[in-house]
Amino acid sequence: MAKESTTIDVGEPSTVTKSASHVEVDEKKKKGFVAAAAGGGYKRGLAIFDFLLRLAAIGITIGASSVMFTAEETLPFFTQFLQFQAGYDDFPTFQFFVISIAIVASYLVLSLPFSIVTIVRPLAVAPRLILLISDTVILTLTTAAAGAAAAIVYLAHNGNSNTNWLPICQQFGDFCQATSTAVVAASISVVFFVLLIVISAIALKRH
Amino acid sequence: MKNESTFIDVPAESSSAMKGKAPLIGVAKDNTTSGYNRGLSIFDFLLRLAPLIAASVAAGTMFTSDETLPFFTQFLQFQAGYDDLPTFQFFVIAMSMVAGYIVLSLPISVVTIVRPLATAPRLLLLVLDTAIMGLTMAAASSAAAISYVAHNGNQNTNWLPICQQFGDFCQKTSGAVVSSFVAVVFFMILIVLSGVALKRH
């Protein structure tokens, strides 16, 4: 068995050019660092955008939940058939909405550290994957709450002649306005969550 | 100028490699990764058939959920169908769109099987799946809210539960809603699958 060998001639210049070699080493180090940063550069940008989106989504979800929670109205007159008070707890769907959007808001607060980790370590895969999976679950919950509340708000605005469900917004204007605002805010947060998932996916993929 | 040289003895190839026994490390890693990704893609393709069935069943059941009562009443309509409630109309249309989307996404899934290391089709699938899952969930949850009101009514707003009279209609619509929630669960799994496959390269 013939062993083939290659000799590599590593020429090291003397002390005069030692500083030059030092510079060479520094250059190489710099190039390596720049390469790492370039690879993680756009990922770091994505992570920062992700963090800012999360902050915005926290604001919107807290707003949606609190607007629905405080959506009460008492009418100044009495009627024989309809209750003259309306609040979010008259509708189980709105109760579900308040609770689940509050859960979503607290999830977002808890996910901020993971987002910071992805900014600090842009090439790490595990935090991004965790964020992707949990964001998908929370997206489902948010869409469920927003969709169900939207259906009830639509019913309250328009009623249904076939089932004899009367539109209560005729009497409770302020209550309807507040609940509609809350539903719109929740829908905007759904869009934010879709963006967050797409950002995590783009940052996950390697070259 | 004194030139210092170092001599490094590098065997050109390992003897086993020359004999063809040990594969080069780079090729092995590529094979494992692409094999793993291909497995994920096949699983993704098969899993896509599940929400297709669930969405079609949901749309079909809701579409054919008509009921006509055998008696006459003065105040309530004695026929109930999905088109009496706009939310159910939205449900049928949305579920049909979802089923159509899944059929159209099957070729993209086949592309990820054939080219397991390509990231563009997977990313496209992930983004589209997320959007469609949002649509499915919106339709499912709004229909569920209306079904709940139909089953239980609402005392505070004087909305009477119509399921007392229209039992079959309510049963079919509830079944359709459950089926659409099943489709949502499968979409969630598909999204996570695409994410895991994207990170492995």
mmCIF file of C-alpha atoms in Angstrom:
data_model
loop_
_atom_site.group_PDB
_atom_site.id
_atom_site.type_symbol
_atom_site.label_atom_id
_atom_site.label_comp_id
_atom_site.label_asym_id
_atom_site.label_seq_id
_atom_site.Cartn_x
_atom_site.Cartn_y
_atom_site.Cartn_z
ATOM 1 C CA MET A 1 0.000 0.000 0.000
ATOM 2 C CA ALA A 2 1.708 3.119 -1.181
ATOM 3 C CA LYS A 3 1.091 6.027 1.026
ATOM 4 C CA GLU A 4 1.062 9.274 -0.837
ATOM 5 C CA SER A 5 2.121 12.325 1.047
ATOM 6 C CA THR A 6 1.880 15.940 0.283
ATOM 7 C CA THR A 7 4.228 18.424 1.789
ATOM 8 C CA ILE A 8 2.863 21.817 2.457
ATOM 9 C CA ASP A 9 5.397 24.597 2.586
ATOM 10 C CA VAL A 10 4.164 27.045 5.156
ATOM 11 C CA GLY A 11 6.482 29.991 4.751
ATOM 12 C CA GLU A 12 6.675 32.272 7.735
ATOM 13 C CA PRO A 13 8.453 35.544 7.150
ATOM 14 C CA SER A 14 10.838 36.865 9.819
ATOM 15 C CA THR A 15 10.216 39.430 12.532
ATOM 16 C CA VAL A 16 10.300 42.351 10.068
ATOM 17 C CA THR A 17 7.186 41.119 8.408
ATOM 18 C CA LYS A 18 5.797 39.646 11.616
ATOM 19 C CA SER A 19 3.563 42.654 12.045
ATOM 20 C CA ALA A 20 2.338 42.056 8.506
ATOM 21 C CA SER A 21 1.435 38.487 9.386
ATOM 22 C CA HIS A 22 -0.304 39.772 12.465
ATOM 23 C CA VAL A 23 -2.300 42.088 10.231
ATOM 24 C CA GLU A 24 -2.990 39.135 7.962
ATOM 25 C CA VAL A 25 -4.294 37.147 10.889
ATOM 26 C CA ASP A 26 -6.378 40.087 11.972
ATOM 27 C CA GLU A 27 -7.722 40.473 8.448
ATOM 28 C CA LYS A 28 -8.661 36.814 8.365
ATOM 29 C CA LYS A 29 -10.327 37.087 11.738
ATOM 30 C CA LYS A 30 -12.167 40.164 10.590
ATOM 31 C CA LYS A 31 -13.235 38.445 7.375
ATOM 32 C CA GLY A 32 -14.449 35.479 9.350
ATOM 33 C CA PHE A 33 -16.350 37.707 11.731
ATOM 34 C CA VAL A 34 -17.828 39.721 8.888
ATOM 35 C CA ALA A 35 -18.854 36.509 7.169
ATOM 36 C CA ALA A 36 -20.615 35.339 10.304
ATOM 37 C CA ALA A 37 -22.264 38.695 10.781
ATOM 38 C CA ALA A 38 -23.346 38.828 7.123
ATOM 39 C CA GLY A 39 -24.871 35.404 7.431
ATOM 40 C CA GLY A 40 -26.599 36.494 10.624
ATOM 41 C CA GLY A 41 -27.028 40.105 9.512
ATOM 42 C CA TYR A 42 -30.353 39.830 7.786
ATOM 43 C CA LYS A 43 -31.500 37.292 10.333
ATOM 44 C CA ARG A 44 -30.749 39.755 13.085
ATOM 45 C CA GLY A 45 -32.773 42.351 11.173
ATOM 46 C CA LEU A 46 -35.652 39.898 10.901
ATOM 47 C CA ALA A 47 -35.384 39.155 14.609
ATOM 48 C CA ILE A 48 -35.568 42.848 15.482
ATOM 49 C CA PHE A 49 -38.611 43.242 13.228
ATOM 50 C CA ASP A 50 -40.123 40.202 14.941
ATOM 51 C CA PHE A 51 -39.550 41.775 18.372
ATOM 52 C CA LEU A 52 -41.165 45.050 17.315
ATOM 53 C CA LEU A 53 -44.141 43.192 15.828
ATOM 54 C CA ARG A 54 -44.582 41.374 19.098
ATOM 55 C CA LEU A 55 -44.642 44.641 21.015
ATOM 56 C CA ALA A 56 -47.278 46.025 18.662
ATOM 57 C CA ALA A 57 -49.328 42.831 18.938
ATOM 58 C CA ILE A 58 -49.176 43.035 22.750
ATOM 59 C CA GLY A 59 -50.630 46.528 22.615
ATOM 60 C CA ILE A 60 -53.392 45.545 20.216
ATOM 61 C CA THR A 61 -54.438 42.386 22.038
ATOM 62 C CA ILE A 62 -54.516 44.095 25.413
ATOM 63 C CA GLY A 63 -56.584 46.850 23.800
ATOM 64 C CA ALA A 64 -59.011 44.366 22.239
ATOM 65 C CA SER A 65 -59.504 42.437 25.443
ATOM 66 C CA SER A 66 -60.035 45.516 27.588
ATOM 67 C CA VAL A 67 -62.401 47.187 25.111
ATOM 68 C CA MET A 68 -64.573 44.071 25.069
ATOM 69 C CA PHE A 69 -64.366 43.766 28.838
ATOM 70 C CA THR A 70 -65.614 47.299 29.417
ATOM 71 C CA ALA A 71 -68.298 47.213 26.707
ATOM 72 C CA GLU A 72 -71.286 47.782 28.960
ATOM 73 C CA GLU A 73 -74.342 49.815 28.287
ATOM 74 C CA THR A 74 -77.444 50.567 30.323
ATOM 75 C CA LEU A 75 -80.424 51.989 28.522
ATOM 76 C CA PRO A 76 -82.219 54.907 30.164
ATOM 77 C CA PHE A 77 -85.691 53.424 29.566
ATOM 78 C CA PHE A 78 -87.577 50.285 30.511
ATOM 79 C CA THR A 79 -89.089 47.756 28.133
ATOM 80 C CA GLN A 80 -91.230 44.785 28.947
ATOM 81 C CA PHE A 81 -89.462 42.183 26.840
ATOM 82 C CA LEU A 82 -85.809 43.113 26.439
ATOM 83 C CA GLN A 83 -83.249 43.479 29.172
ATOM 84 C CA PHE A 84 -82.126 47.070 29.440
ATOM 85 C CA GLN A 85 -78.496 46.256 30.227
ATOM 86 C CA ALA A 86 -75.918 44.778 27.912
ATOM 87 C CA GLY A 87 -72.453 43.606 28.829
ATOM 88 C CA TYR A 88 -69.854 41.216 27.495
ATOM 89 C CA ASP A 89 -70.915 38.557 29.997
ATOM 90 C CA ASP A 90 -74.335 38.303 28.409
ATOM 91 C CA PHE A 91 -72.718 36.442 25.543
ATOM 92 C CA PRO A 92 -70.673 33.292 26.176
ATOM 93 C CA THR A 93 -68.857 33.947 22.925
ATOM 94 C CA PHE A 94 -67.695 37.345 24.190
ATOM 95 C CA GLN A 95 -66.615 35.779 27.466
ATOM 96 C CA PHE A 96 -64.522 33.326 25.453
ATOM 97 C CA PHE A 97 -63.164 36.277 23.467
ATOM 98 C CA VAL A 98 -62.031 38.234 26.523
ATOM 99 C CA ILE A 99 -60.386 35.225 28.161
ATOM 100 C CA SER A 100 -58.606 33.934 25.055
ATOM 101 C CA ILE A 101 -57.326 37.345 23.917
ATOM 102 C CA ALA A 102 -55.996 37.883 27.439
ATOM 103 C CA ILE A 103 -54.226 34.525 27.178
ATOM 104 C CA VAL A 104 -52.788 35.591 23.821
ATOM 105 C CA ALA A 105 -51.512 38.864 25.300
ATOM 106 C CA SER A 106 -49.770 37.076 28.179
ATOM 107 C CA TYR A 107 -48.262 34.553 25.745
ATOM 108 C CA LEU A 108 -46.823 37.437 23.744
ATOM 109 C CA VAL A 109 -45.252 38.918 26.856
ATOM 110 C CA LEU A 110 -43.742 35.523 27.723
ATOM 111 C CA SER A 111 -42.381 35.101 24.195
ATOM 112 C CA LEU A 112 -40.456 38.392 24.289
ATOM 113 C CA PRO A 113 -37.368 36.770 25.932
ATOM 114 C CA PHE A 114 -37.256 34.155 23.154
ATOM 115 C CA SER A 115 -37.404 36.943 20.616
ATOM 116 C CA ILE A 116 -34.522 38.726 22.349
ATOM 117 C CA VAL A 117 -32.518 35.500 22.253
ATOM 118 C CA THR A 118 -33.004 35.317 18.484
ATOM 119 C CA ILE A 119 -31.715 38.895 18.187
ATOM 120 C CA VAL A 120 -28.641 38.134 20.272
ATOM 121 C CA ARG A 121 -27.976 34.767 18.606
ATOM 122 C CA PRO A 122 -29.298 35.164 15.069
ATOM 123 C CA LEU A 123 -28.018 31.816 13.855
ATOM 124 C CA ALA A 124 -29.564 29.708 16.612
ATOM 125 C CA VAL A 125 -32.319 27.446 15.368
ATOM 126 C CA ALA A 126 -33.987 26.185 18.545
ATOM 127 C CA PRO A 127 -35.556 29.455 19.795
ATOM 128 C CA ARG A 128 -36.906 30.233 16.341
ATOM 129 C CA LEU A 129 -38.472 26.812 16.002
ATOM 130 C CA ILE A 130 -40.059 27.126 19.444
ATOM 131 C CA LEU A 131 -41.440 30.524 18.471
ATOM 132 C CA LEU A 132 -42.787 29.159 15.185
ATOM 133 C CA ILE A 133 -44.628 26.279 16.827
ATOM 134 C CA SER A 134 -46.109 28.296 19.672
ATOM 135 C CA ASP A 135 -47.029 31.164 17.333
ATOM 136 C CA THR A 136 -48.974 28.699 15.179
ATOM 137 C CA VAL A 137 -50.960 27.472 18.168
ATOM 138 C CA ILE A 138 -51.658 31.002 19.368
ATOM 139 C CA LEU A 139 -52.655 32.080 15.863
ATOM 140 C CA THR A 140 -55.291 29.352 15.920
ATOM 141 C CA LEU A 141 -56.628 30.550 19.270
ATOM 142 C CA THR A 142 -56.712 34.198 18.209
ATOM 143 C CA THR A 143 -58.465 33.427 14.934
ATOM 144 C CA ALA A 144 -61.002 31.303 16.778
ATOM 145 C CA ALA A 145 -61.815 34.077 19.228
ATOM 146 C CA ALA A 146 -61.942 36.765 16.547
ATOM 147 C CA GLY A 147 -64.076 34.671 14.186
ATOM 148 C CA ALA A 148 -66.596 33.607 16.796
ATOM 149 C CA ALA A 149 -66.965 37.138 18.162
ATOM 150 C CA ALA A 150 -67.302 38.473 14.606
ATOM 151 C CA ALA A 151 -70.180 36.072 13.953
ATOM 152 C CA ILE A 152 -72.024 37.226 17.069
ATOM 153 C CA VAL A 153 -71.337 40.900 16.296
ATOM 154 C CA TYR A 154 -72.732 40.374 12.795
ATOM 155 C CA LEU A 155 -75.800 38.754 14.272
ATOM 156 C CA ALA A 156 -76.248 41.593 16.731
ATOM 157 C CA HIS A 157 -76.018 44.145 13.923
ATOM 158 C CA ASN A 158 -78.220 42.434 11.372
ATOM 159 C CA GLY A 159 -80.291 39.846 13.196
ATOM 160 C CA ASN A 160 -81.766 36.937 11.298
ATOM 161 C CA SER A 161 -85.282 36.996 9.936
ATOM 162 C CA ASN A 162 -85.419 33.247 9.362
ATOM 163 C CA THR A 163 -84.737 32.367 12.966
ATOM 164 C CA ASN A 164 -86.447 35.383 14.457
ATOM 165 C CA TRP A 165 -83.307 36.689 16.084
ATOM 166 C CA LEU A 166 -83.676 40.430 16.497
ATOM 167 C CA PRO A 167 -80.723 42.777 15.931
ATOM 168 C CA ILE A 168 -80.009 44.233 19.350
ATOM 169 C CA CYS A 169 -77.748 46.969 18.004
ATOM 170 C CA GLN A 170 -80.845 49.002 17.284
ATOM 171 C CA GLN A 171 -81.106 49.607 21.013
ATOM 172 C CA PHE A 172 -77.574 49.108 22.277
ATOM 173 C CA GLY A 173 -75.551 51.315 19.953
ATOM 174 C CA ASP A 174 -72.537 51.966 22.202
ATOM 175 C CA PHE A 175 -72.245 48.340 23.210
ATOM 176 C CA CYS A 176 -72.240 47.257 19.580
ATOM 177 C CA GLN A 177 -69.642 49.851 18.673
ATOM 178 C CA ALA A 178 -67.304 48.736 21.453
ATOM 179 C CA THR A 179 -67.621 45.054 20.600
ATOM 180 C CA SER A 180 -67.058 45.723 16.901
ATOM 181 C CA THR A 181 -63.891 47.677 17.724
ATOM 182 C CA ALA A 182 -62.623 44.812 19.820
ATOM 183 C CA VAL A 183 -63.256 42.321 17.001
ATOM 184 C CA VAL A 184 -61.447 44.523 14.477
ATOM 185 C CA ALA A 185 -58.453 44.839 16.819
ATOM 186 C CA ALA A 186 -58.314 41.070 17.255
ATOM 187 C CA SER A 187 -58.382 40.588 13.489
ATOM 188 C CA ILE A 188 -55.433 42.975 13.114
ATOM 189 C CA SER A 189 -53.527 40.922 15.674
ATOM 190 C CA VAL A 190 -54.270 37.820 13.564
ATOM 191 C CA VAL A 191 -52.495 39.517 10.638
ATOM 192 C CA PHE A 192 -49.557 40.278 12.941
ATOM 193 C CA PHE A 193 -49.340 36.631 13.955
ATOM 194 C CA VAL A 194 -49.288 35.490 10.332
ATOM 195 C CA LEU A 195 -46.399 37.929 9.724
ATOM 196 C CA LEU A 196 -44.562 36.611 12.790
ATOM 197 C CA ILE A 197 -44.855 33.029 11.568
ATOM 198 C CA VAL A 198 -43.599 33.941 8.096
ATOM 199 C CA ILE A 199 -40.641 35.848 9.614
ATOM 200 C CA SER A 200 -39.693 32.846 11.742
ATOM 201 C CA ALA A 201 -39.899 30.586 8.697
ATOM 202 C CA ILE A 202 -37.711 32.842 6.538
ATOM 203 C CA ALA A 203 -35.164 33.179 9.333
ATOM 204 C CA LEU A 204 -35.149 29.421 9.867
ATOM 205 C CA LYS A 205 -34.161 28.507 6.355
ATOM 206 C CA ARG A 206 -30.493 28.125 5.702
ATOM 207 C CA HIS A 207 -28.565 28.811 2.559
ATOM 208 C CA MET B 1 15.307 37.058 5.911
ATOM 209 C CA LYS B 2 15.006 33.685 7.424
ATOM 210 C CA ASN B 3 12.202 31.714 5.956
ATOM 211 C CA GLU B 4 10.637 29.310 8.410
ATOM 212 C CA SER B 5 8.900 26.406 6.816
ATOM 213 C CA THR B 6 6.768 23.741 8.253
ATOM 214 C CA PHE B 7 6.309 20.422 6.616
ATOM 215 C CA ILE B 8 2.936 18.811 7.114
ATOM 216 C CA ASP B 9 2.585 15.225 6.085
ATOM 217 C CA VAL B 10 -0.861 14.932 4.565
ATOM 218 C CA PRO B 11 -1.902 11.589 3.117
ATOM 219 C CA ALA B 12 -3.666 12.351 -0.127
ATOM 220 C CA GLU B 13 -6.526 10.002 0.619
ATOM 221 C CA SER B 14 -7.266 7.736 3.507
ATOM 222 C CA SER B 15 -6.506 4.151 2.629
ATOM 223 C CA SER B 16 -10.048 3.033 3.258
ATOM 224 C CA ALA B 17 -11.345 5.719 0.978
ATOM 225 C CA MET B 18 -9.018 4.486 -1.723
ATOM 226 C CA LYS B 19 -10.457 1.053 -1.198
ATOM 227 C CA GLY B 20 -13.904 2.566 -1.478
ATOM 228 C CA LYS B 21 -15.115 1.447 1.925
ATOM 229 C CA ALA B 22 -15.578 4.674 3.855
ATOM 230 C CA PRO B 23 -17.539 7.369 2.105
ATOM 231 C CA LEU B 24 -16.408 10.933 2.365
ATOM 232 C CA ILE B 25 -18.073 12.685 5.278
ATOM 233 C CA GLY B 26 -19.591 15.492 3.242
ATOM 234 C CA VAL B 27 -21.530 13.167 0.973
ATOM 235 C CA ALA B 28 -22.837 11.143 3.908
ATOM 236 C CA LYS B 29 -24.202 14.217 5.662
ATOM 237 C CA ASP B 30 -25.904 15.362 2.473
ATOM 238 C CA ASN B 31 -27.522 11.977 2.038
ATOM 239 C CA THR B 32 -28.848 11.856 5.595
ATOM 240 C CA THR B 33 -30.230 15.356 5.480
ATOM 241 C CA SER B 34 -31.894 14.934 2.121
ATOM 242 C CA GLY B 35 -33.224 11.535 3.115
ATOM 243 C CA TYR B 36 -34.698 12.956 6.304
ATOM 244 C CA ASN B 37 -36.210 15.858 4.397
ATOM 245 C CA ARG B 38 -37.620 13.520 1.790
ATOM 246 C CA GLY B 39 -39.257 11.506 4.553
ATOM 247 C CA LEU B 40 -40.785 14.672 5.978
ATOM 248 C CA SER B 41 -42.054 15.629 2.517
ATOM 249 C CA ILE B 42 -43.700 12.269 1.980
ATOM 250 C CA PHE B 43 -45.332 12.523 5.389
ATOM 251 C CA ASP B 44 -46.463 16.048 4.492
ATOM 252 C CA PHE B 45 -48.000 14.828 1.218
ATOM 253 C CA LEU B 46 -49.910 12.041 2.924
ATOM 254 C CA LEU B 47 -50.997 14.341 5.716
ATOM 255 C CA ARG B 48 -52.437 16.791 3.188
ATOM 256 C CA LEU B 49 -55.072 14.273 2.226
ATOM 257 C CA ALA B 50 -56.554 14.423 5.741
ATOM 258 C CA PRO B 51 -57.594 18.111 5.743
ATOM 259 C CA LEU B 52 -58.758 17.665 2.151
ATOM 260 C CA ILE B 53 -61.222 15.032 3.284
ATOM 261 C CA ALA B 54 -62.171 16.984 6.399
ATOM 262 C CA ALA B 55 -62.790 20.227 4.509
ATOM 263 C CA SER B 56 -64.811 18.544 1.751
ATOM 264 C CA VAL B 57 -66.905 16.666 4.300
ATOM 265 C CA ALA B 58 -67.529 19.890 6.213
ATOM 266 C CA ALA B 59 -68.567 21.803 3.105
ATOM 267 C CA GLY B 60 -70.733 18.961 1.815
ATOM 268 C CA THR B 61 -72.476 18.303 5.113
ATOM 269 C CA MET B 62 -73.274 21.957 5.639
ATOM 270 C CA PHE B 63 -74.450 22.318 2.053
ATOM 271 C CA THR B 64 -76.927 19.444 2.337
ATOM 272 C CA SER B 65 -78.171 20.235 5.823
ATOM 273 C CA ASP B 66 -81.665 21.226 4.705
ATOM 274 C CA GLU B 67 -84.613 20.353 6.838
ATOM 275 C CA THR B 68 -88.313 20.867 6.327
ATOM 276 C CA LEU B 69 -90.614 20.438 9.263
ATOM 277 C CA PRO B 70 -93.782 18.417 8.713
ATOM 278 C CA PHE B 71 -96.003 20.947 10.483
ATOM 279 C CA PHE B 72 -96.950 24.557 10.073
ATOM 280 C CA THR B 73 -96.471 27.302 12.638
ATOM 281 C CA GLN B 74 -97.628 30.871 12.427
ATOM 282 C CA PHE B 75 -94.431 32.614 13.487
ATOM 283 C CA LEU B 76 -91.402 30.484 12.599
ATOM 284 C CA GLN B 77 -90.326 29.414 9.159
ATOM 285 C CA PHE B 78 -90.754 25.694 8.752
ATOM 286 C CA GLN B 79 -87.694 25.237 6.540
ATOM 287 C CA ALA B 80 -84.087 25.547 7.574
ATOM 288 C CA GLY B 81 -81.071 25.476 5.321
ATOM 289 C CA TYR B 82 -77.489 26.693 5.347
ATOM 290 C CA ASP B 83 -78.432 29.727 3.266
ATOM 291 C CA ASP B 84 -80.689 31.047 6.002
ATOM 292 C CA LEU B 85 -77.635 32.061 7.970
ATOM 293 C CA PRO B 86 -74.955 34.197 6.269
ATOM 294 C CA THR B 87 -72.300 32.744 8.562
ATOM 295 C CA PHE B 88 -73.073 29.253 7.265
ATOM 296 C CA GLN B 89 -72.916 30.558 3.707
ATOM 297 C CA PHE B 90 -69.440 31.913 4.465
ATOM 298 C CA PHE B 91 -68.588 28.523 5.983
ATOM 299 C CA VAL B 92 -69.552 26.557 2.880
ATOM 300 C CA ILE B 93 -67.699 28.912 0.548
ATOM 301 C CA ALA B 94 -64.592 29.043 2.732
ATOM 302 C CA MET B 95 -64.418 25.260 3.163
ATOM 303 C CA SER B 96 -64.772 24.717 -0.573
ATOM 304 C CA MET B 97 -61.921 27.178 -1.152
ATOM 305 C CA VAL B 98 -59.811 25.345 1.412
ATOM 306 C CA ALA B 99 -60.450 21.997 -0.274
ATOM 307 C CA GLY B 100 -59.554 23.522 -3.645
ATOM 308 C CA TYR B 101 -56.363 24.996 -2.187
ATOM 309 C CA ILE B 102 -55.254 21.616 -0.846
ATOM 310 C CA VAL B 103 -55.753 20.020 -4.255
ATOM 311 C CA LEU B 104 -53.640 22.790 -5.811
ATOM 312 C CA SER B 105 -50.930 22.445 -3.158
ATOM 313 C CA LEU B 106 -50.446 18.728 -3.793
ATOM 314 C CA PRO B 107 -48.108 19.346 -6.801
ATOM 315 C CA ILE B 108 -45.961 21.695 -4.684
ATOM 316 C CA SER B 109 -45.748 18.969 -2.073
ATOM 317 C CA VAL B 110 -44.637 16.538 -4.775
ATOM 318 C CA VAL B 111 -41.913 19.029 -5.747
ATOM 319 C CA THR B 112 -40.607 18.994 -2.168
ATOM 320 C CA ILE B 113 -40.456 15.195 -2.310
ATOM 321 C CA VAL B 114 -38.529 15.214 -5.568
ATOM 322 C CA ARG B 115 -36.182 18.033 -4.500
ATOM 323 C CA PRO B 116 -35.865 17.599 -0.743
ATOM 324 C CA LEU B 117 -33.200 20.244 -0.248
ATOM 325 C CA ALA B 118 -34.939 23.109 -2.039
ATOM 326 C CA THR B 119 -36.210 25.755 0.373
ATOM 327 C CA ALA B 120 -38.422 27.849 -1.925
ATOM 328 C CA PRO B 121 -41.325 25.368 -2.340
ATOM 329 C CA ARG B 122 -41.305 24.607 1.365
ATOM 330 C CA LEU B 123 -41.375 28.246 2.327
ATOM 331 C CA LEU B 124 -44.184 28.857 -0.169
ATOM 332 C CA LEU B 125 -46.151 25.954 1.305
ATOM 333 C CA LEU B 126 -45.632 27.239 4.825
ATOM 334 C CA VAL B 127 -46.822 30.747 4.014
ATOM 335 C CA LEU B 128 -49.871 29.534 2.066
ATOM 336 C CA ASP B 129 -50.731 26.971 4.725
ATOM 337 C CA THR B 130 -50.660 29.655 7.408
ATOM 338 C CA ALA B 131 -52.992 31.900 5.430
ATOM 339 C CA ILE B 132 -55.400 29.070 4.635
ATOM 340 C CA MET B 133 -55.369 27.902 8.229
ATOM 341 C CA GLY B 134 -56.437 31.380 9.258
ATOM 342 C CA LEU B 135 -59.334 31.223 6.810
ATOM 343 C CA THR B 136 -60.353 27.743 7.956
ATOM 344 C CA MET B 137 -60.257 28.731 11.591
ATOM 345 C CA ALA B 138 -62.264 31.890 10.963
ATOM 346 C CA ALA B 139 -64.983 29.925 9.169
ATOM 347 C CA ALA B 140 -64.968 27.160 11.772
ATOM 348 C CA SER B 141 -65.137 29.452 14.774
ATOM 349 C CA SER B 142 -67.848 31.732 13.377
ATOM 350 C CA ALA B 143 -69.989 28.727 12.446
ATOM 351 C CA ALA B 144 -69.362 27.300 15.904
ATOM 352 C CA ALA B 145 -70.555 30.537 17.541
ATOM 353 C CA ILE B 146 -73.762 30.487 15.481
ATOM 354 C CA SER B 147 -74.264 26.794 16.230
ATOM 355 C CA TYR B 148 -73.901 27.547 19.916
ATOM 356 C CA VAL B 149 -76.548 30.240 19.726
ATOM 357 C CA ALA B 150 -78.798 27.918 17.731
ATOM 358 C CA HIS B 151 -78.419 25.208 20.354
ATOM 359 C CA ASN B 152 -78.679 27.298 23.488
ATOM 360 C CA GLY B 153 -80.208 30.588 22.456
ATOM 361 C CA ASN B 154 -79.551 33.763 24.411
ATOM 362 C CA GLN B 155 -81.882 34.897 27.155
ATOM 363 C CA ASN B 156 -80.509 38.407 27.338
ATOM 364 C CA THR B 157 -81.157 39.184 23.679
ATOM 365 C CA ASN B 158 -84.260 37.046 23.319
ATOM 366 C CA TRP B 159 -82.712 34.821 20.677
ATOM 367 C CA LEU B 160 -84.591 31.532 20.762
ATOM 368 C CA PRO B 161 -82.730 28.255 20.271
ATOM 369 C CA ILE B 162 -83.974 26.953 16.950
ATOM 370 C CA CYS B 163 -82.501 23.512 17.506
ATOM 371 C CA GLN B 164 -85.572 22.658 19.549
ATOM 372 C CA GLN B 165 -87.498 22.467 16.296
ATOM 373 C CA PHE B 166 -84.811 21.744 13.713
ATOM 374 C CA GLY B 167 -82.992 18.796 15.216
ATOM 375 C CA ASP B 168 -81.542 17.264 12.052
ATOM 376 C CA PHE B 169 -80.391 20.611 10.724
ATOM 377 C CA CYS B 170 -78.576 21.357 13.955
ATOM 378 C CA GLN B 171 -76.993 17.932 14.041
ATOM 379 C CA LYS B 172 -75.632 18.220 10.522
ATOM 380 C CA THR B 173 -74.290 21.725 11.000
ATOM 381 C CA SER B 174 -72.601 20.737 14.255
ATOM 382 C CA GLY B 175 -70.985 17.787 12.502
ATOM 383 C CA ALA B 176 -69.725 20.084 9.755
ATOM 384 C CA VAL B 177 -68.223 22.451 12.335
ATOM 385 C CA VAL B 178 -66.437 19.598 14.119
ATOM 386 C CA SER B 179 -65.036 18.374 10.805
ATOM 387 C CA SER B 180 -63.656 21.815 10.017
ATOM 388 C CA PHE B 181 -61.907 21.952 13.408
ATOM 389 C CA VAL B 182 -60.250 18.647 12.545
ATOM 390 C CA ALA B 183 -58.987 20.250 9.319
ATOM 391 C CA VAL B 184 -57.513 23.114 11.362
ATOM 392 C CA VAL B 185 -55.569 20.689 13.568
ATOM 393 C CA PHE B 186 -54.077 19.022 10.506
ATOM 394 C CA PHE B 187 -53.070 22.385 9.069
ATOM 395 C CA MET B 188 -51.256 23.192 12.307
ATOM 396 C CA ILE B 189 -49.294 19.948 12.026
ATOM 397 C CA LEU B 190 -48.469 20.710 8.378
ATOM 398 C CA ILE B 191 -47.128 24.164 9.252
ATOM 399 C CA VAL B 192 -44.895 22.810 12.008
ATOM 400 C CA LEU B 193 -43.695 20.075 9.640
ATOM 401 C CA SER B 194 -42.673 22.627 7.023
ATOM 402 C CA GLY B 195 -40.860 24.644 9.683
ATOM 403 C CA VAL B 196 -38.896 21.622 10.900
ATOM 404 C CA ALA B 197 -38.027 20.615 7.335
ATOM 405 C CA LEU B 198 -36.826 24.144 6.584
ATOM 406 C CA LYS B 199 -34.346 24.193 9.419
ATOM 407 C CA ARG B 200 -32.668 20.965 8.424
ATOM 408 C CA HIS B 201 -30.171 21.633 5.724
#
